[in-house]
CSV table of C-alpha atoms in Angstrom, one decimal:
chain,number,residue,atom,x,y,z
A,1,ILE,CA,199.6,90.4,141.9
A,2,PRO,CA,197.3,92.2,139.4
A,3,GLN,CA,193.7,92.6,140.3
A,4,LYS,CA,191.0,91.0,138.1
A,5,PRO,CA,190.5,93.4,135.1
A,6,GLN,CA,187.4,95.5,134.7
A,7,ILE,CA,185.9,96.5,131.3
A,8,PHE,CA,184.2,99.8,130.8
A,9,GLY,CA,182.3,101.2,127.8
A,10,HIS,CA,179.9,98.3,127.1
A,11,GLU,CA,177.2,99.5,129.5
A,12,GLN,CA,174.9,100.9,126.8
A,13,PRO,CA,174.0,99.4,123.4
A,14,ILE,CA,176.3,100.5,120.6
A,15,ASP,CA,174.7,101.5,117.3
A,16,GLU,CA,175.4,99.3,114.3
A,17,GLU,CA,178.3,100.6,112.2
A,18,LYS,CA,179.5,102.9,115.0
A,19,VAL,CA,182.9,102.6,116.7
A,20,ALA,CA,183.0,100.8,120.0
A,21,ARG,CA,185.5,102.2,122.5
A,22,LEU,CA,186.2,99.9,125.4
A,23,ILE,CA,188.6,100.3,128.3
A,24,CYS,CA,190.2,97.5,130.4
A,25,ARG,CA,191.9,98.3,133.7
A,26,SER,CA,193.8,96.3,136.3
A,27,SER,CA,195.6,97.6,139.3
A,28,GLY,CA,198.1,96.2,141.9
A,29,SER,CA,200.8,94.7,139.6
A,30,LYS,CA,204.5,95.0,139.9
A,31,PRO,CA,206.1,95.1,137.4
A,32,ALA,CA,203.2,96.5,135.3
A,33,ALA,CA,201.0,93.8,133.9
A,34,GLN,CA,200.2,93.2,130.2
A,35,LEU,CA,196.6,93.4,129.0
A,36,ARG,CA,195.3,91.6,125.9
A,37,TRP,CA,191.9,91.6,124.2
A,38,ARG,CA,189.8,89.0,122.4
A,39,LYS,CA,186.5,89.5,120.5
A,40,GLY,CA,184.7,86.2,120.1
A,41,ASN,CA,187.4,83.8,119.3
A,42,ARG,CA,189.8,86.3,117.7
A,43,ASP,CA,192.6,88.4,119.3
A,44,ILE,CA,192.2,92.1,118.7
A,45,LYS,CA,195.0,94.7,119.0
A,46,ASP,CA,194.6,97.5,121.5
A,47,SER,CA,194.9,101.2,120.5
A,48,GLY,CA,197.0,102.2,123.4
A,49,THR,CA,198.1,101.3,126.9
A,50,GLU,CA,198.7,103.6,129.9
A,51,VAL,CA,200.6,102.7,133.1
A,52,VAL,CA,200.1,104.7,136.2
A,53,GLU,CA,201.7,104.2,139.6
A,54,ASP,CA,199.3,103.3,142.4
A,55,PRO,CA,198.9,105.6,145.4
A,56,ASN,CA,201.0,103.2,147.5
A,57,GLY,CA,204.0,103.9,145.3
A,58,LYS,CA,204.8,100.2,144.9
A,59,THR,CA,202.4,98.8,142.3
A,60,PHE,CA,200.9,99.9,139.0
A,61,THR,CA,197.5,100.3,137.4
A,62,VAL,CA,197.4,99.4,133.7
A,63,THR,CA,194.7,100.7,131.3
A,64,SER,CA,194.3,99.4,127.8
A,65,ARG,CA,191.9,100.8,125.2
A,66,VAL,CA,190.5,99.1,122.1
A,67,GLU,CA,188.4,100.5,119.2
A,68,PHE,CA,186.5,98.7,116.5
A,69,ARG,CA,183.5,99.2,114.2
A,70,VAL,CA,180.6,97.1,115.3
A,71,THR,CA,178.2,95.2,113.0
A,72,LYS,CA,174.9,93.5,113.8
A,73,GLU,CA,176.9,90.2,113.9
A,74,ASP,CA,178.7,91.6,117.0
A,75,ASN,CA,175.4,91.5,119.1
A,76,GLU,CA,175.9,89.2,122.1
A,77,VAL,CA,179.5,88.6,121.1
A,78,GLU,CA,181.8,88.2,124.1
A,79,VAL,CA,184.8,90.6,124.5
A,80,THR,CA,187.4,89.4,126.9
A,81,CYS,CA,190.3,91.3,128.6
A,82,THR,CA,193.0,89.2,130.1
A,83,VAL,CA,195.9,90.1,132.4
A,84,ASP,CA,199.3,88.5,131.8
A,85,HIS,CA,201.8,88.7,134.7
A,86,GLU,CA,204.7,86.7,135.9
A,87,SER,CA,203.1,86.4,139.4
A,88,LEU,CA,200.2,84.5,138.0
A,89,GLN,CA,202.4,81.5,137.0
A,90,ASN,CA,200.7,80.6,133.8
A,91,ALA,CA,197.2,81.1,135.3
A,92,GLU,CA,195.3,84.0,133.8
A,93,ARG,CA,192.8,86.5,135.2
A,94,SER,CA,190.3,87.7,132.7
A,95,THR,CA,186.9,89.5,132.5
A,96,THR,CA,184.3,88.9,129.8
A,97,GLN,CA,181.5,91.2,128.7
A,98,LYS,CA,178.8,90.8,126.0
A,99,LEU,CA,178.3,93.5,123.4
A,100,GLN,CA,174.9,94.8,122.8
A,101,VAL,CA,174.4,96.2,119.3
A,102,HIS,CA,171.4,98.4,118.4
A,103,CYS,CA,170.7,97.8,114.7
A,104,THR,CA,169.5,100.3,112.3
A,105,TRP,CA,165.9,100.6,111.3
A,106,GLY,CA,165.2,99.6,107.7
A,107,GLY,CA,161.5,100.3,107.3
A,108,ARG,CA,160.5,96.6,107.6
A,109,LEU,CA,159.2,95.1,110.8
A,110,GLY,CA,160.0,91.4,111.4
A,111,TRP,CA,161.4,88.9,113.8
A,112,ALA,CA,164.1,90.6,115.8
A,113,GLY,CA,167.2,88.5,116.1
A,114,CYS,CA,169.3,91.5,117.1
A,115,SER,CA,167.9,94.3,119.4
A,116,GLY,CA,166.4,96.6,116.8
A,117,ASP,CA,167.3,94.4,113.9
A,118,THR,CA,164.4,94.5,111.4
A,119,THR,CA,165.9,92.5,108.5
A,120,HIS,CA,164.6,89.2,109.6
A,121,SER,CA,161.0,88.0,109.4
A,122,CYS,CA,158.4,86.8,111.8
A,123,PRO,CA,159.2,83.4,113.4
A,124,GLY,CA,158.1,80.4,111.4
A,125,GLU,CA,159.8,81.2,108.1
A,126,GLN,CA,161.7,78.3,106.6
A,127,ASP,CA,165.1,78.0,104.8
A,128,LYS,CA,164.8,76.8,101.2
A,129,GLU,CA,166.4,73.6,102.3
A,130,GLY,CA,163.6,72.8,104.7
A,131,PRO,CA,162.4,73.7,108.2
A,132,ARG,CA,164.9,74.5,111.0
A,133,PRO,CA,164.7,73.0,114.5
A,134,GLY,CA,162.4,75.1,116.7
A,135,PHE,CA,160.7,76.8,113.8
A,136,VAL,CA,157.0,76.4,113.0
A,137,PRO,CA,156.7,74.3,109.8
A,138,SER,CA,155.1,75.8,106.8
A,139,PRO,CA,153.2,78.7,108.4
A,140,GLN,CA,150.0,79.4,106.5
A,141,GLU,CA,149.4,82.9,107.8
A,142,PHE,CA,151.0,85.7,109.7
A,143,LEU,CA,148.9,88.1,111.9
A,144,TRP,CA,150.4,91.5,112.7
A,145,GLU,CA,148.8,93.5,115.5
A,146,LYS,CA,149.8,96.6,117.5
A,147,GLU,CA,149.2,96.6,121.2
A,148,GLY,CA,146.5,99.1,122.1
A,149,SER,CA,144.8,99.0,118.7
A,150,ASP,CA,141.5,97.1,118.2
A,151,ALA,CA,141.9,96.2,114.5
A,152,PRO,CA,144.6,93.8,113.2
A,153,LEU,CA,147.2,95.6,111.0
A,154,GLN,CA,147.7,92.7,108.5
A,155,LEU,CA,146.7,89.1,108.1
A,156,SER,CA,148.4,87.4,105.2
A,157,SER,CA,150.9,84.8,104.0
A,158,ASP,CA,153.5,87.6,104.0
A,159,SER,CA,155.7,87.5,107.2
A,160,VAL,CA,156.9,91.1,106.8
A,161,LEU,CA,155.0,94.3,107.8
A,162,ILE,CA,156.1,97.3,105.7
A,163,PHE,CA,155.7,100.9,106.6
A,164,PRO,CA,155.8,103.1,103.4
A,165,PHE,CA,156.1,106.2,105.6
A,166,LEU,CA,157.3,105.9,109.1
A,167,ASN,CA,156.0,108.4,111.8
A,168,LYS,CA,156.5,108.9,115.5
A,169,SER,CA,152.9,107.7,115.9
A,170,ASP,CA,154.0,104.3,114.7
A,171,SER,CA,156.1,103.8,117.9
A,172,GLY,CA,154.7,101.0,120.1
A,173,THR,CA,154.7,97.2,120.6
A,174,TYR,CA,153.9,95.1,117.6
A,175,VAL,CA,152.8,91.4,117.9
A,176,CYS,CA,153.3,88.9,115.1
A,177,THR,CA,151.5,85.5,115.3
A,178,ALA,CA,152.7,82.8,112.9
A,179,THR,CA,150.2,80.0,112.5
A,180,SER,CA,150.8,76.5,110.9
A,181,SER,CA,149.2,73.1,111.1
A,182,MET,CA,151.1,72.5,114.3
A,183,GLY,CA,150.0,75.6,116.2
A,184,SER,CA,151.1,79.2,116.6
A,185,VAL,CA,154.2,81.1,117.7
A,186,VAL,CA,154.0,84.7,118.9
A,187,ALA,CA,156.8,87.3,118.7
A,188,LYS,CA,156.7,90.8,120.1
A,189,TYR,CA,158.7,93.8,118.8
A,190,ASN,CA,159.1,97.2,120.4
A,191,LEU,CA,159.4,100.0,117.8
A,192,ASP,CA,160.7,103.4,118.8
A,193,VAL,CA,160.6,106.0,116.1
A,194,SER,CA,162.7,109.0,116.9
A,195,GLY,CA,163.5,112.1,114.9
A,196,GLU,CA,161.4,113.9,112.3
């Protein structure tokens, strides 16, 4: 009977637009089990399967690899590896892991929906159709502060903080407070500027 599969390669966040390379492995099957992949609610094709005889000489370890380019929409998406084998009698053994996607920095600091995603704005912004559940209605002002600095960076009706020139010294924790007639919502964002 095949062991519950294990997924490797998801341990660190994957940069947006880079290729994710994941491995799924299950041992103890005879004959060799079949492994299949899903990302979210869609099946994905593997890029190769390897079958190796276990040390006992009786069963097999099956390793499947999958590669795909990630986008920011893949953040928190579940990837599942499932073992198919005649001994499981229509029951399935599977393992699920969540992808962590590190999104690219775009020079705008705002509400982070994806780890590192800076294309959204501070909480409290509305859709054109009207307020969304859980969002502060009609914020009048957005206050941007940097932890460790005395003076506020920006207080305005604009929810986005823009850096014309980004330096390593800009690294730190930024706090945005969105205020409306119903109160305030606070969001924190950790900015790590690397490179030149």
